[in-house]
Short mmCIF file of C-alpha atoms in Angstrom, two decimals:
data_model
loop_
_atom_site.label_atom_id
_atom_site.label_comp_id
_atom_site.label_asym_id
_atom_site.label_seq_id
_atom_site.Cartn_x
_atom_site.Cartn_y
_atom_site.Cartn_z
CA UNK A 1 -102.15 110.50 52.81
CA UNK A 2 -100.85 107.40 55.09
CA UNK A 3 -97.28 107.23 53.01
CA UNK A 4 -97.20 111.92 53.90
CA UNK A 5 -97.73 111.16 57.91
CA UNK A 6 -95.29 108.52 57.51
CA UNK A 7 -93.02 110.39 55.74
CA UNK A 8 -93.48 112.88 58.18
CA UNK A 9 -93.07 110.83 60.98
CA UNK A 10 -89.73 110.11 59.50
CA UNK A 11 -88.36 113.04 59.71
CA UNK A 12 -89.43 114.35 63.42
CA UNK A 13 -88.00 110.91 63.91
CA UNK A 14 -84.98 112.19 62.31
CA UNK A 15 -84.39 115.54 63.86
CA UNK A 16 -84.95 114.48 67.15
CA UNK A 17 -82.36 112.36 66.95
CA UNK A 18 -79.57 114.69 65.26
CA UNK A 19 -80.35 117.32 67.97
CA UNK A 20 -80.25 114.80 71.05
CA UNK A 21 -77.15 113.37 69.74
CA UNK A 22 -75.40 116.43 70.60
CA UNK A 23 -76.18 115.93 73.93
CA UNK A 24 -73.63 114.14 76.45
CA UNK A 25 -75.59 111.58 77.44
CA UNK A 26 -73.61 111.82 81.09
CA UNK A 27 -75.56 114.42 81.12
CA UNK A 28 -78.92 113.08 79.92
CA UNK A 29 -79.25 109.85 82.18
CA UNK A 30 -78.94 112.31 85.59
CA UNK A 31 -81.46 111.66 87.97
CA UNK A 32 -82.23 115.63 88.38
CA UNK A 33 -84.16 114.91 91.76
CA UNK A 34 -81.55 111.78 92.69
CA UNK A 35 -78.43 112.12 93.99
CA UNK A 36 -74.70 112.10 92.94
CA UNK A 37 -73.00 109.36 94.61
CA UNK A 38 -69.31 110.52 93.27
CA UNK A 39 -70.17 113.09 96.02
CA UNK A 40 -73.16 111.62 98.40
CA UNK A 41 -72.78 111.59 101.87
CA UNK A 42 -72.48 108.67 103.09
CA UNK A 43 -74.76 109.18 105.80
CA UNK A 44 -77.56 108.25 103.31
CA UNK A 45 -76.00 105.19 102.82
CA UNK A 46 -75.15 104.17 106.38
CA UNK A 47 -78.35 104.70 108.07
CA UNK A 48 -79.89 101.87 105.66
CA UNK A 49 -77.14 99.89 106.07
CA UNK A 50 -77.60 99.78 109.58
CA UNK A 51 -81.28 99.22 109.34
CA UNK A 52 -81.08 96.69 107.04
CA UNK A 53 -78.62 94.11 109.05
CA UNK A 54 -80.74 94.60 112.48
CA UNK A 55 -83.87 93.22 110.67
CA UNK A 56 -81.71 90.57 109.14
CA UNK A 57 -80.23 89.67 112.30
CA UNK A 58 -83.28 89.75 113.73
CA UNK A 59 -85.38 87.90 111.23
CA UNK A 60 -82.79 85.21 111.88
CA UNK A 61 -82.59 85.07 115.46
CA UNK A 62 -87.15 85.31 115.60
CA UNK A 63 -87.83 82.85 112.92
CA UNK A 64 -86.02 79.79 111.92
CA UNK A 65 -83.48 80.36 114.53
CA UNK A 66 -85.39 79.74 117.17
CA UNK A 67 -86.89 76.94 115.80
CA UNK A 68 -83.25 75.54 115.18
CA UNK A 69 -83.03 76.18 118.84
CA UNK A 70 -86.15 75.97 120.58
CA UNK A 71 -86.84 79.15 121.92
CA UNK A 72 -90.08 78.97 119.23
CA UNK A 73 -91.86 76.26 117.53
CA UNK A 74 -94.68 77.00 114.81
CA UNK A 75 -98.34 75.48 114.82
CA UNK A 76 -98.32 75.93 110.83
CA UNK A 77 -95.73 76.96 107.77
CA UNK A 78 -93.79 74.72 110.40
CA UNK A 79 -91.74 72.70 108.18
CA UNK A 80 -88.33 74.65 108.38
CA UNK A 81 -89.17 76.49 111.14
CA UNK A 82 -89.71 72.90 113.43
CA UNK A 83 -88.69 69.86 110.97
CA UNK A 84 -85.41 71.94 109.35
CA UNK A 85 -86.88 71.28 106.21
CA UNK A 86 -84.53 73.71 104.19
CA UNK A 87 -83.81 71.92 100.82
CA UNK A 88 -81.07 75.07 100.08
CA UNK A 89 -84.34 78.43 99.93
CA UNK A 90 -81.75 80.29 102.40
CA UNK A 91 -80.57 82.88 100.11
CA UNK A 92 -77.02 85.22 101.17
CA UNK A 93 -78.42 87.90 97.92
CA UNK A 94 -79.76 89.93 100.95
CA UNK A 95 -76.67 90.27 103.05
CA UNK A 96 -74.51 90.69 100.02
CA UNK A 97 -76.95 93.83 99.47
CA UNK A 98 -75.97 95.61 102.59
CA UNK A 99 -72.27 94.77 101.69
CA UNK A 100 -72.81 96.56 98.39
CA UNK A 101 -73.85 99.52 100.30
CA UNK A 102 -71.39 99.00 103.49
CA UNK A 103 -68.46 99.35 101.01
CA UNK A 104 -69.98 102.48 99.66
CA UNK A 105 -69.89 104.22 102.37
CA UNK A 106 -65.84 103.39 103.35
CA UNK A 107 -65.02 104.06 100.22
CA UNK A 108 -66.53 107.50 100.47
CA UNK A 109 -65.14 107.87 104.00
CA UNK A 110 -62.12 107.16 102.31
CA UNK A 111 -62.63 109.94 100.07
CA UNK A 112 -63.79 112.06 102.39
CA UNK A 113 -60.35 111.41 104.79
CA UNK A 114 -63.27 110.63 107.40
CA UNK A 115 -62.32 108.15 109.90
CA UNK A 116 -65.42 107.91 111.77
CA UNK A 117 -67.37 107.02 108.84
CA UNK A 118 -64.51 104.35 107.46
CA UNK A 119 -64.53 102.67 111.45
CA UNK A 120 -67.96 101.61 111.59
CA UNK A 121 -68.42 100.59 108.09
CA UNK A 122 -65.23 98.46 108.71
CA UNK A 123 -67.23 96.74 112.23
CA UNK A 124 -70.63 96.81 110.14
CA UNK A 125 -68.36 95.00 106.79
CA UNK A 126 -67.39 92.57 110.24
CA UNK A 127 -70.30 91.60 111.57
CA UNK A 128 -72.60 91.02 108.11
CA UNK A 129 -69.14 87.96 106.32
CA UNK A 130 -68.95 87.32 110.04
CA UNK A 131 -72.84 86.14 109.97
CA UNK A 132 -72.56 84.81 106.30
CA UNK A 133 -69.29 82.03 106.80
CA UNK A 134 -71.10 81.78 110.56
CA UNK A 135 -74.63 80.66 108.64
CA UNK A 136 -72.18 78.75 105.38
CA UNK A 137 -68.49 78.08 105.48
CA UNK A 138 -66.69 79.23 102.77
CA UNK A 139 -68.15 82.31 100.95
CA UNK A 140 -66.65 84.88 98.81
CA UNK A 141 -64.99 87.17 100.96
CA UNK A 142 -61.62 89.17 99.24
CA UNK A 143 -63.11 88.78 95.41
CA UNK A 144 -66.49 89.80 96.93
CA UNK A 145 -68.56 93.64 95.78
CA UNK A 146 -66.55 94.33 93.01
CA UNK A 147 -69.04 92.67 90.24
CA UNK A 148 -68.89 96.82 88.68
CA UNK A 149 -65.86 96.98 87.64
CA UNK A 150 -66.59 93.56 85.19
CA UNK A 151 -64.76 91.11 84.38
CA UNK A 152 -65.24 86.96 84.78
CA UNK A 153 -63.58 86.80 88.51
CA UNK A 154 -65.13 89.59 89.81
CA UNK A 155 -68.53 88.59 88.36
CA UNK A 156 -67.76 85.25 89.50
CA UNK A 157 -66.10 85.38 92.69
CA UNK A 158 -63.99 82.68 93.88
CA UNK A 159 -64.56 81.65 97.79
CA UNK A 160 -62.62 81.93 100.89
CA UNK A 161 -62.23 79.15 103.39
CA UNK A 162 -64.36 79.91 106.10
CA UNK A 163 -60.60 79.94 108.48
CA UNK A 164 -59.63 83.17 106.33
CA UNK A 165 -62.52 85.28 106.45
CA UNK A 166 -62.37 84.66 110.08
CA UNK A 167 -58.42 86.32 110.14
CA UNK A 168 -59.46 88.87 108.02
CA UNK A 169 -62.63 89.27 109.80
CA UNK A 170 -60.47 89.94 113.18
CA UNK A 171 -57.63 92.47 111.37
CA UNK A 172 -60.44 94.69 110.20
CA UNK A 173 -61.51 94.87 113.76
CA UNK A 174 -58.11 95.49 114.78
CA UNK A 175 -58.18 98.57 111.82
CA UNK A 176 -61.35 99.31 113.23
CA UNK A 177 -60.48 99.87 117.16
CA UNK A 178 -57.93 102.89 116.37
CA UNK A 179 -59.88 104.08 113.50
CA UNK A 180 -62.53 104.60 116.26
CA UNK A 181 -60.59 105.78 119.00
CA UNK A 182 -60.35 109.05 119.04
CA UNK A 183 -63.18 111.85 120.92
CA UNK A 184 -66.44 112.85 119.61
CA UNK A 185 -65.30 116.65 118.64
CA UNK A 186 -62.30 115.47 117.15
CA UNK A 187 -64.01 113.77 114.04
CA UNK A 188 -64.66 116.08 111.23
CA UNK A 189 -67.82 114.29 109.60
CA UNK A 190 -70.45 113.78 111.51
CA UNK A 191 -72.77 110.34 111.84
CA UNK A 192 -75.99 111.90 113.92
CA UNK A 193 -79.25 110.38 113.63
CA UNK A 194 -78.21 108.14 110.63
CA UNK A 195 -76.84 106.03 113.36
CA UNK A 196 -80.11 104.15 114.60
CA UNK A 197 -77.90 102.29 116.98
CA UNK A 198 -75.76 104.74 118.72
CA UNK A 199 -76.47 108.03 117.82
CA UNK A 200 -72.95 108.58 116.32
CA UNK A 201 -71.27 107.81 119.55
CA UNK A 202 -67.69 106.70 118.39
CA UNK A 203 -66.81 105.34 122.26
CA UNK A 204 -69.68 102.74 121.68
CA UNK A 205 -68.59 101.82 118.20
CA UNK A 206 -65.44 101.28 119.72
CA UNK A 207 -66.85 98.61 122.47
CA UNK A 208 -68.78 97.08 119.90
CA UNK A 209 -65.41 96.42 117.45
CA UNK A 210 -63.92 95.15 120.63
CA UNK A 211 -66.83 92.85 121.23
CA UNK A 212 -67.24 90.52 118.39
CA UNK A 213 -63.91 90.82 118.11
CA UNK A 214 -63.93 88.63 121.31
CA UNK A 215 -66.94 86.23 119.50
CA UNK A 216 -65.22 85.35 116.70
CA UNK A 217 -62.27 84.80 118.77
CA UNK A 218 -64.18 82.31 121.09
CA UNK A 219 -65.98 81.09 118.10
CA UNK A 220 -62.55 79.79 116.61
CA UNK A 221 -60.68 79.54 119.98
CA UNK A 222 -61.86 75.13 119.22
CA UNK A 223 -60.05 75.16 116.33
CA UNK A 224 -57.18 77.45 117.15
CA UNK A 225 -56.71 77.85 120.97
CA UNK A 226 -53.64 79.77 120.68
CA UNK A 227 -55.06 82.46 118.48
CA UNK A 228 -57.28 82.87 120.34
CA UNK A 229 -56.53 82.98 123.94
CA UNK A 230 -54.40 85.57 122.85
CA UNK A 231 -56.26 87.90 121.75
CA UNK A 232 -58.72 87.64 123.72
CA UNK A 233 -56.43 88.66 126.54
CA UNK A 234 -55.05 91.18 124.40
CA UNK A 235 -58.36 92.37 124.44
CA UNK A 236 -59.40 92.25 128.32
CA UNK A 237 -56.04 92.69 129.41
CA UNK A 238 -55.91 96.54 127.75
CA UNK A 239 -59.34 98.07 128.45
CA UNK A 240 -57.88 101.46 127.63
CA UNK A 241 -57.00 100.27 124.61
CA UNK A 242 -59.28 97.48 123.96
CA UNK A 243 -62.85 99.09 125.52
CA UNK A 244 -65.90 96.59 125.26
CA UNK A 245 -69.19 96.34 126.14
CA UNK A 246 -69.93 95.43 129.89
CA UNK A 247 -73.32 98.08 130.45
CA UNK A 248 -76.02 96.69 128.77
CA UNK A 249 -76.13 101.01 128.12
CA UNK A 250 -73.45 99.75 125.58
CA UNK A 251 -75.59 97.25 124.49
CA UNK A 252 -75.68 97.39 120.23
CA UNK A 253 -79.29 97.00 119.94
CA UNK A 254 -81.17 98.15 116.92
CA UNK A 255 -84.92 99.67 118.09
CA UNK A 256 -87.87 100.19 115.27
CA UNK A 257 -89.44 102.85 114.20
CA UNK A 258 -92.97 100.95 113.97
CA UNK A 259 -93.98 103.28 111.26
CA UNK A 260 -94.95 100.52 108.21
CA UNK A 261 -94.60 96.98 107.85
CA UNK A 262 -91.16 97.33 106.60
CA UNK A 263 -89.64 98.96 109.72
CA UNK A 264 -91.57 97.35 112.33
CA UNK A 265 -91.34 94.24 114.46
CA UNK A 266 -91.62 91.16 112.25
CA UNK A 267 -94.53 88.92 112.31
CA UNK A 268 -96.05 91.86 114.22
CA UNK A 269 -99.94 91.87 114.42
CA UNK A 270 -100.47 95.61 113.99
CA UNK A 271 -99.49 95.69 109.72
CA UNK A 272 -101.31 91.82 109.58
CA UNK A 273 -104.94 92.13 110.97
CA UNK A 274 -105.71 88.68 111.03
CA UNK A 275 -102.59 88.17 113.76
CA UNK A 276 -101.70 85.08 111.56
CA UNK A 277 -97.64 85.20 111.45
CA UNK A 278 -97.82 86.29 115.71
CA UNK A 279 -100.68 83.67 116.43
CA UNK A 280 -98.01 81.10 114.54
CA UNK A 281 -95.08 80.86 116.25
CA UNK A 282 -95.30 79.43 119.44
CA UNK A 283 -93.22 79.06 123.15
CA UNK A 284 -91.49 75.94 122.45
CA UNK A 285 -91.51 73.00 125.10
CA UNK A 286 -87.62 72.43 125.69
CA UNK A 287 -87.74 76.53 126.31
CA UNK A 288 -90.36 76.71 128.08
CA UNK A 289 -90.12 73.29 130.62
CA UNK A 290 -86.52 74.58 131.50
CA UNK A 291 -87.20 78.30 132.13
CA UNK A 292 -89.88 77.06 134.81
CA UNK A 293 -87.60 74.68 136.09
CA UNK A 294 -84.96 77.23 137.07
CA UNK A 295 -88.09 79.17 138.13
CA UNK A 296 -87.06 82.08 134.80
CA UNK A 297 -88.26 85.60 136.01
CA UNK A 298 -88.02 86.02 132.56
CA UNK A 299 -90.52 83.54 131.05
CA UNK A 300 -93.57 86.29 132.14
CA UNK A 301 -91.47 88.36 129.66
CA UNK A 302 -91.57 86.42 126.73
CA UNK A 303 -94.42 84.37 126.97
CA UNK A 304 -98.46 84.79 127.93
CA UNK A 305 -99.69 81.93 130.44
CA UNK A 306 -101.82 79.34 128.06
CA UNK A 307 -105.62 81.02 127.75
CA UNK A 308 -106.90 78.35 129.51
CA UNK A 309 -105.53 75.90 131.74
CA UNK A 310 -105.77 72.28 132.09
CA UNK A 311 -107.49 70.82 135.61
CA UNK A 312 -107.74 67.04 136.17
CA UNK A 313 -109.86 66.03 138.67
CA UNK A 314 -110.18 62.78 139.76
CA UNK A 315 -113.50 63.80 142.07
CA UNK A 316 -115.27 65.13 139.16
CA UNK A 317 -117.69 62.25 137.14
CA UNK A 318 -116.81 60.39 134.74
CA UNK A 319 -117.10 62.31 131.82
CA UNK A 320 -117.03 65.54 133.19
CA UNK A 321 -114.94 68.21 130.67
CA UNK A 322 -116.45 71.76 131.19
CA UNK A 323 -114.59 75.02 130.57
CA UNK A 324 -115.00 77.79 133.61
CA UNK A 325 -113.79 80.74 133.96
CA UNK A 326 -109.80 80.51 132.78
CA UNK A 327 -110.19 76.79 133.90
CA UNK A 328 -111.20 73.43 131.87
CA UNK A 329 -112.12 70.59 134.10
CA UNK A 330 -111.83 66.92 132.79
CA UNK A 331 -112.08 64.03 134.69
CA UNK A 332 -109.68 61.62 134.13
CA UNK A 333 -111.08 59.06 131.64
CA UNK A 334 -111.35 62.57 129.02
CA UNK A 335 -107.54 62.35 129.04
CA UNK A 336 -106.93 58.32 129.73
CA UNK A 337 -103.80 58.04 126.75
CA UNK A 338 -103.55 60.97 126.12
CA UNK A 339 -100.73 63.91 126.77
CA UNK A 340 -101.23 66.54 127.65
CA UNK A 341 -99.75 69.56 130.32
CA UNK A 342 -101.21 71.25 132.66
CA UNK A 343 -98.67 73.89 133.85
CA UNK A 344 -99.90 77.84 133.90
CA UNK A 345 -97.24 78.20 130.36
CA UNK A 346 -97.09 75.30 128.55
CA UNK A 347 -94.61 75.25 125.50
CA UNK A 348 -95.35 73.01 121.84
CA UNK A 349 -93.01 70.21 121.62
CA UNK A 350 -89.76 69.85 119.26
CA UNK A 351 -91.28 68.62 115.40
CA UNK A 352 -93.69 66.79 116.97
CA UNK A 353 -96.00 63.95 114.66
CA UNK A 354 -99.37 64.88 114.08
CA UNK A 355 -99.57 68.62 113.52
CA UNK A 356 -99.49 71.41 116.26
CA UNK A 357 -103.27 69.74 117.64
CA UNK A 358 -101.12 69.52 121.33
CA UNK A 359 -102.41 69.50 125.04
CA UNK A 360 -106.01 68.79 123.64
CA UNK A 361 -106.48 71.32 121.47
CA UNK A 362 -110.22 71.47 120.76
CA UNK A 363 -109.79 71.68 117.21
CA UNK A 364 -107.13 70.34 115.24
CA UNK A 365 -107.65 72.13 112.30
CA UNK A 366 -107.50 75.30 114.38
CA UNK A 367 -104.33 74.67 116.15
CA UNK A 368 -103.50 77.73 115.86
CA UNK A 369 -106.23 79.30 118.28
CA UNK A 370 -105.10 76.67 121.40
CA UNK A 371 -105.90 78.34 124.45
CA UNK A 372 -103.74 75.34 126.16
CA UNK A 373 -100.53 75.89 124.89
CA UNK A 374 -98.39 79.94 125.75
CA UNK A 375 -98.38 82.99 122.82
CA UNK A 376 -95.47 84.80 123.02
CA UNK A 377 -96.27 87.94 125.11
CA UNK A 378 -98.65 90.08 123.72
CA UNK A 379 -95.17 92.76 123.46
CA UNK A 380 -94.73 90.77 119.99
CA UNK A 381 -97.92 92.27 118.86
CA UNK A 382 -96.88 95.43 118.43
CA UNK A 383 -94.98 97.04 116.01
CA UNK A 384 -92.76 98.61 118.60
CA UNK A 385 -91.89 98.29 121.57
CA UNK A 386 -89.20 99.24 124.49
CA UNK A 387 -88.11 95.71 124.16
CA UNK A 388 -88.52 95.00 121.16
CA UNK A 389 -85.27 95.17 119.23
CA UNK A 390 -82.67 93.85 117.11
CA UNK A 391 -80.50 92.32 119.96
CA UNK A 392 -77.00 92.13 117.98
CA UNK A 393 -74.94 92.49 120.44
CA UNK A 394 -75.01 92.43 124.24
CA UNK A 395 -73.51 92.75 127.19
CA UNK A 396 -74.57 89.67 128.90
CA UNK A 397 -73.07 87.52 125.28
CA UNK A 398 -69.90 89.23 126.50
CA UNK A 399 -69.75 88.67 129.98
CA UNK A 400 -70.65 84.64 129.40
CA UNK A 401 -68.04 84.95 126.97
CA UNK A 402 -65.45 86.04 128.86
CA UNK A 403 -66.48 83.48 131.68
CA UNK A 404 -65.64 80.19 129.52
CA UNK A 405 -62.85 81.75 128.37
CA UNK A 406 -61.44 81.82 132.26
CA UNK A 407 -62.38 78.24 132.83
CA UNK A 408 -60.60 77.80 130.36
CA UNK A 409 -57.97 79.55 132.34
CA UNK A 410 -57.09 82.63 130.37
CA UNK A 411 -56.20 85.79 131.64
CA UNK A 412 -59.21 87.72 131.91
CA UNK A 413 -60.94 87.29 135.66
CA UNK A 414 -63.02 85.03 138.11
CA UNK A 415 -65.12 82.26 136.03
CA UNK A 416 -67.80 82.93 138.84
CA UNK A 417 -67.69 86.90 138.26
CA UNK A 418 -68.07 86.95 134.89
CA UNK A 419 -70.87 84.54 134.74
CA UNK A 420 -72.78 86.19 137.14
CA UNK A 421 -72.64 89.48 135.70
CA UNK A 422 -74.01 87.68 132.41
CA UNK A 423 -77.07 86.57 134.66
CA UNK A 424 -77.86 90.25 136.01
CA UNK A 425 -77.57 91.55 132.32
CA UNK A 426 -79.62 89.84 130.99
CA UNK A 427 -82.29 89.63 134.10
CA UNK A 428 -81.49 93.72 133.94
CA UNK A 429 -82.32 94.20 130.02
CA UNK A 430 -85.13 92.17 130.45
CA UNK A 431 -86.71 94.43 133.35
CA UNK A 432 -87.24 91.91 136.01
CA UNK A 433 -83.41 92.39 137.91
CA UNK A 434 -85.23 93.02 140.85
CA UNK A 435 -85.34 88.78 140.45
CA UNK A 436 -81.73 88.14 140.63
CA UNK A 437 -81.01 87.49 143.88
CA UNK A 438 -83.28 84.99 144.50
CA UNK A 439 -82.19 83.57 140.65
CA UNK A 440 -78.61 83.10 140.75
CA UNK A 441 -79.01 81.36 144.07
CA UNK A 442 -81.69 78.82 142.42
CA UNK A 443 -80.96 75.01 142.05
CA UNK A 444 -80.06 74.71 138.40
CA UNK A 445 -78.51 78.55 137.84
CA UNK A 446 -76.23 79.08 141.41
CA UNK A 447 -72.95 78.94 140.11
CA UNK A 448 -71.55 75.72 138.81
CA UNK A 449 -68.27 76.00 137.17
CA UNK A 450 -69.33 74.63 134.14
CA UNK A 451 -69.91 75.38 130.28
CA UNK A 452 -72.80 73.57 129.84
CA UNK A 453 -74.25 76.08 132.48
CA UNK A 454 -72.35 79.06 130.48
CA UNK A 455 -73.18 78.18 127.80
CA UNK A 456 -77.81 77.47 128.88
CA UNK A 457 -77.42 80.71 130.52
CA UNK A 458 -76.56 82.22 127.21
CA UNK A 459 -78.40 80.45 125.33
CA UNK A 460 -81.77 81.19 127.35
CA UNK A 461 -80.28 85.19 126.58
CA UNK A 462 -80.09 84.92 123.49
CA UNK A 463 -83.70 84.85 122.41
CA UNK A 464 -84.77 86.80 120.10
CA UNK A 465 -81.42 86.76 118.77
CA UNK A 466 -81.06 82.81 118.40
CA UNK A 467 -78.12 82.07 115.66
CA UNK A 468 -75.85 82.89 118.13
CA UNK A 469 -77.04 80.46 120.32
CA UNK A 470 -76.86 77.83 117.54
CA UNK A 471 -73.60 78.80 116.87
CA UNK A 472 -72.38 78.27 120.58
CA UNK A 473 -74.13 74.78 120.10
CA UNK A 474 -72.02 73.57 117.00
CA UNK A 475 -69.07 75.28 119.07
CA UNK A 476 -70.52 72.84 122.53
CA UNK A 477 -72.93 70.59 121.90
CA UNK A 478 -74.26 72.89 124.14
CA UNK A 479 -77.38 73.04 125.49
CA UNK A 480 -78.26 69.85 124.82
CA UNK A 481 -81.17 69.79 122.30
CA UNK A 482 -82.73 67.05 120.53
CA UNK A 483 -84.47 66.42 116.98
CA UNK A 484 -87.93 66.02 117.24
CA UNK A 485 -89.21 63.43 116.18
CA UNK A 486 -91.00 64.78 112.39
CA UNK A 487 -87.58 66.06 111.88
CA UNK A 488 -85.74 65.79 108.61
CA UNK A 489 -82.56 64.20 110.62
CA UNK A 490 -81.99 62.46 114.13
CA UNK A 491 -80.03 66.03 114.67
CA UNK A 492 -79.99 69.52 114.83
CA UNK A 493 -78.19 71.03 111.78
CA UNK A 494 -74.56 73.07 111.83
CA UNK A 495 -75.05 75.42 108.71
CA UNK A 496 -77.40 76.49 105.61
CA UNK A 497 -76.85 75.13 101.94
CA UNK A 498 -75.62 76.55 99.30
CA UNK A 499 -78.21 77.84 97.50
CA UNK A 500 -78.88 76.56 93.57
CA UNK A 501 -78.82 80.42 92.59
CA UNK A 502 -75.11 79.93 93.33
CA UNK A 503 -74.40 76.31 92.57
CA UNK A 504 -75.92 76.90 88.80
CA UNK A 505 -74.53 80.47 88.46
CA UNK A 506 -71.26 80.69 89.81
CA UNK A 507 -70.74 76.49 89.46
CA UNK A 508 -67.01 76.42 89.77
CA UNK A 509 -66.08 78.09 92.52
CA UNK A 510 -69.24 76.62 94.70
CA UNK A 511 -68.06 73.27 93.68
CA UNK A 512 -65.05 73.94 95.28
CA UNK A 513 -66.41 75.09 98.47
CA UNK A 514 -68.29 72.45 98.97
CA UNK A 515 -65.22 69.66 98.41
CA UNK A 516 -63.71 71.16 101.85
CA UNK A 517 -66.80 70.41 103.81
CA UNK A 518 -66.93 66.96 106.40
CA UNK A 519 -69.78 64.99 105.41
CA UNK A 520 -70.90 62.98 108.67
CA UNK A 521 -73.21 59.98 108.37
CA UNK A 522 -76.11 62.40 108.72
CA UNK A 523 -75.87 64.08 105.62
CA UNK A 524 -76.58 61.65 104.01
CA UNK A 525 -78.95 61.98 99.90
CA UNK A 526 -77.61 65.34 100.18
CA UNK A 527 -74.53 65.50 100.10
CA UNK A 528 -71.94 67.58 100.95
CA UNK A 529 -73.50 70.27 100.73
CA UNK A 530 -75.88 69.68 103.41
CA UNK A 531 -77.02 71.39 106.73
CA UNK A 532 -75.71 68.02 108.15
CA UNK A 533 -72.34 68.39 106.81
CA UNK A 534 -69.55 70.15 109.21
CA UNK A 535 -67.55 73.54 107.94
CA UNK A 536 -64.28 74.03 108.37
CA UNK A 537 -65.14 75.65 112.35
CA UNK A 538 -66.76 72.72 113.27
CA UNK A 539 -64.86 69.68 111.45
CA UNK A 540 -62.36 67.12 114.13
CA UNK A 541 -64.08 69.05 116.74
CA UNK A 542 -66.59 66.16 117.95
CA UNK A 543 -68.68 68.42 118.10
CA UNK A 544 -71.95 69.28 118.32
CA UNK A 545 -72.21 65.71 117.63
#
């Protein structure tokens, strides 16, 4: 009986194979519910490119790079955020995924003769490759995104120099400026709701393209000052041909949908009932103390006051330690020899010794609940909101770039005017523009004609977009931040490690790129592939240290 059943089964399998072998396998494998990549509308992929890029930028600028630039510090899971103990954990795989999707958008735009999509794709290509080279240095560029073509050269792409990547980015942005120069009605293929940045407005994308060019000309200004000067002057001197972002209405800022944790503000408390990720991010003392010193009205937008303020009162009886309302009253003997802060806003010191039990935390093991340090404003608990945006490029950044360029003597206008416009744009962005007149006249804010002051205000305005402040710090040494006592090195890092997977799988090319890094006294046991080894853009500049 078993033998008979076995024979029957074989006959059925043979018949099945015979029948199906007559079919075209390309037809069999076509998903009837899917979209054919060969003729898909590029808008179907463009929305993914834009949303994933927005998330990638804010995840840097609100998370560990905010720790590097001392906007925030964490009181738990803090080694990467506070101490730069990265261990090669960062990966560019997600960025290249975005670039592959973006290449598809560009290729479909060429096939459909859509200059609007071509221009947008070139802007996004420039933005993402710019981020990669800013973070790592040399990287796959001209040979990247060709893995589907097969062959060793495409599977294991060579690395382009950081210098040549910046050059390629600027060339692509020049091309994008031309592609995006028509009126919206002149483009036969529209973008519409797929564009979560600008709603398909080519004029705004054109401004973004030229504004990104200003960013990258300034990025290379220490290494190629003549190129940077000519490029910036060309753009600023031809406003009709090269429009730029000068009003916050043109900022490239992506809102969040808030429908799930994946499309919501990172570390929100809506999809994390424990509020654990929100609670662990605290304001940094460096940032808070500076904002208090210059009476910055943005502090109250970004941070909560301490829940319970410390009050040390010499008139109180010895041994007094009591809470009354939102104040904790202590006699001087209770704080003798202890570090404490009695301000209404209190930040965590950078990479401090002894964990995060700072400012008389009631219990060290519950430092995340410390009521005597400033938590982030409650808006950062939300999944979405009018101020909760991924800020990829702003009018404030452009104004500060132009202020710095003017100080260099380049023909871009008056440095003071640009500086003050940058401050005003940032205050307006965060809803405190009514404080501008008082603020701009204050000590430490009133224009003093120094790069230090311009970069400091740019650092402040980069809140939640701290990666830009990091790249400015690497280039200028400002603001003059100091690593904390628990930090992995005595100075701040300037780049990411090349990750282990890349060093193993693309060994020859990765090692060639590492050999071009400038090892410093702070590279230490890391060798050349260190966050404290300088990429091309910082080599020979004596910056930031």
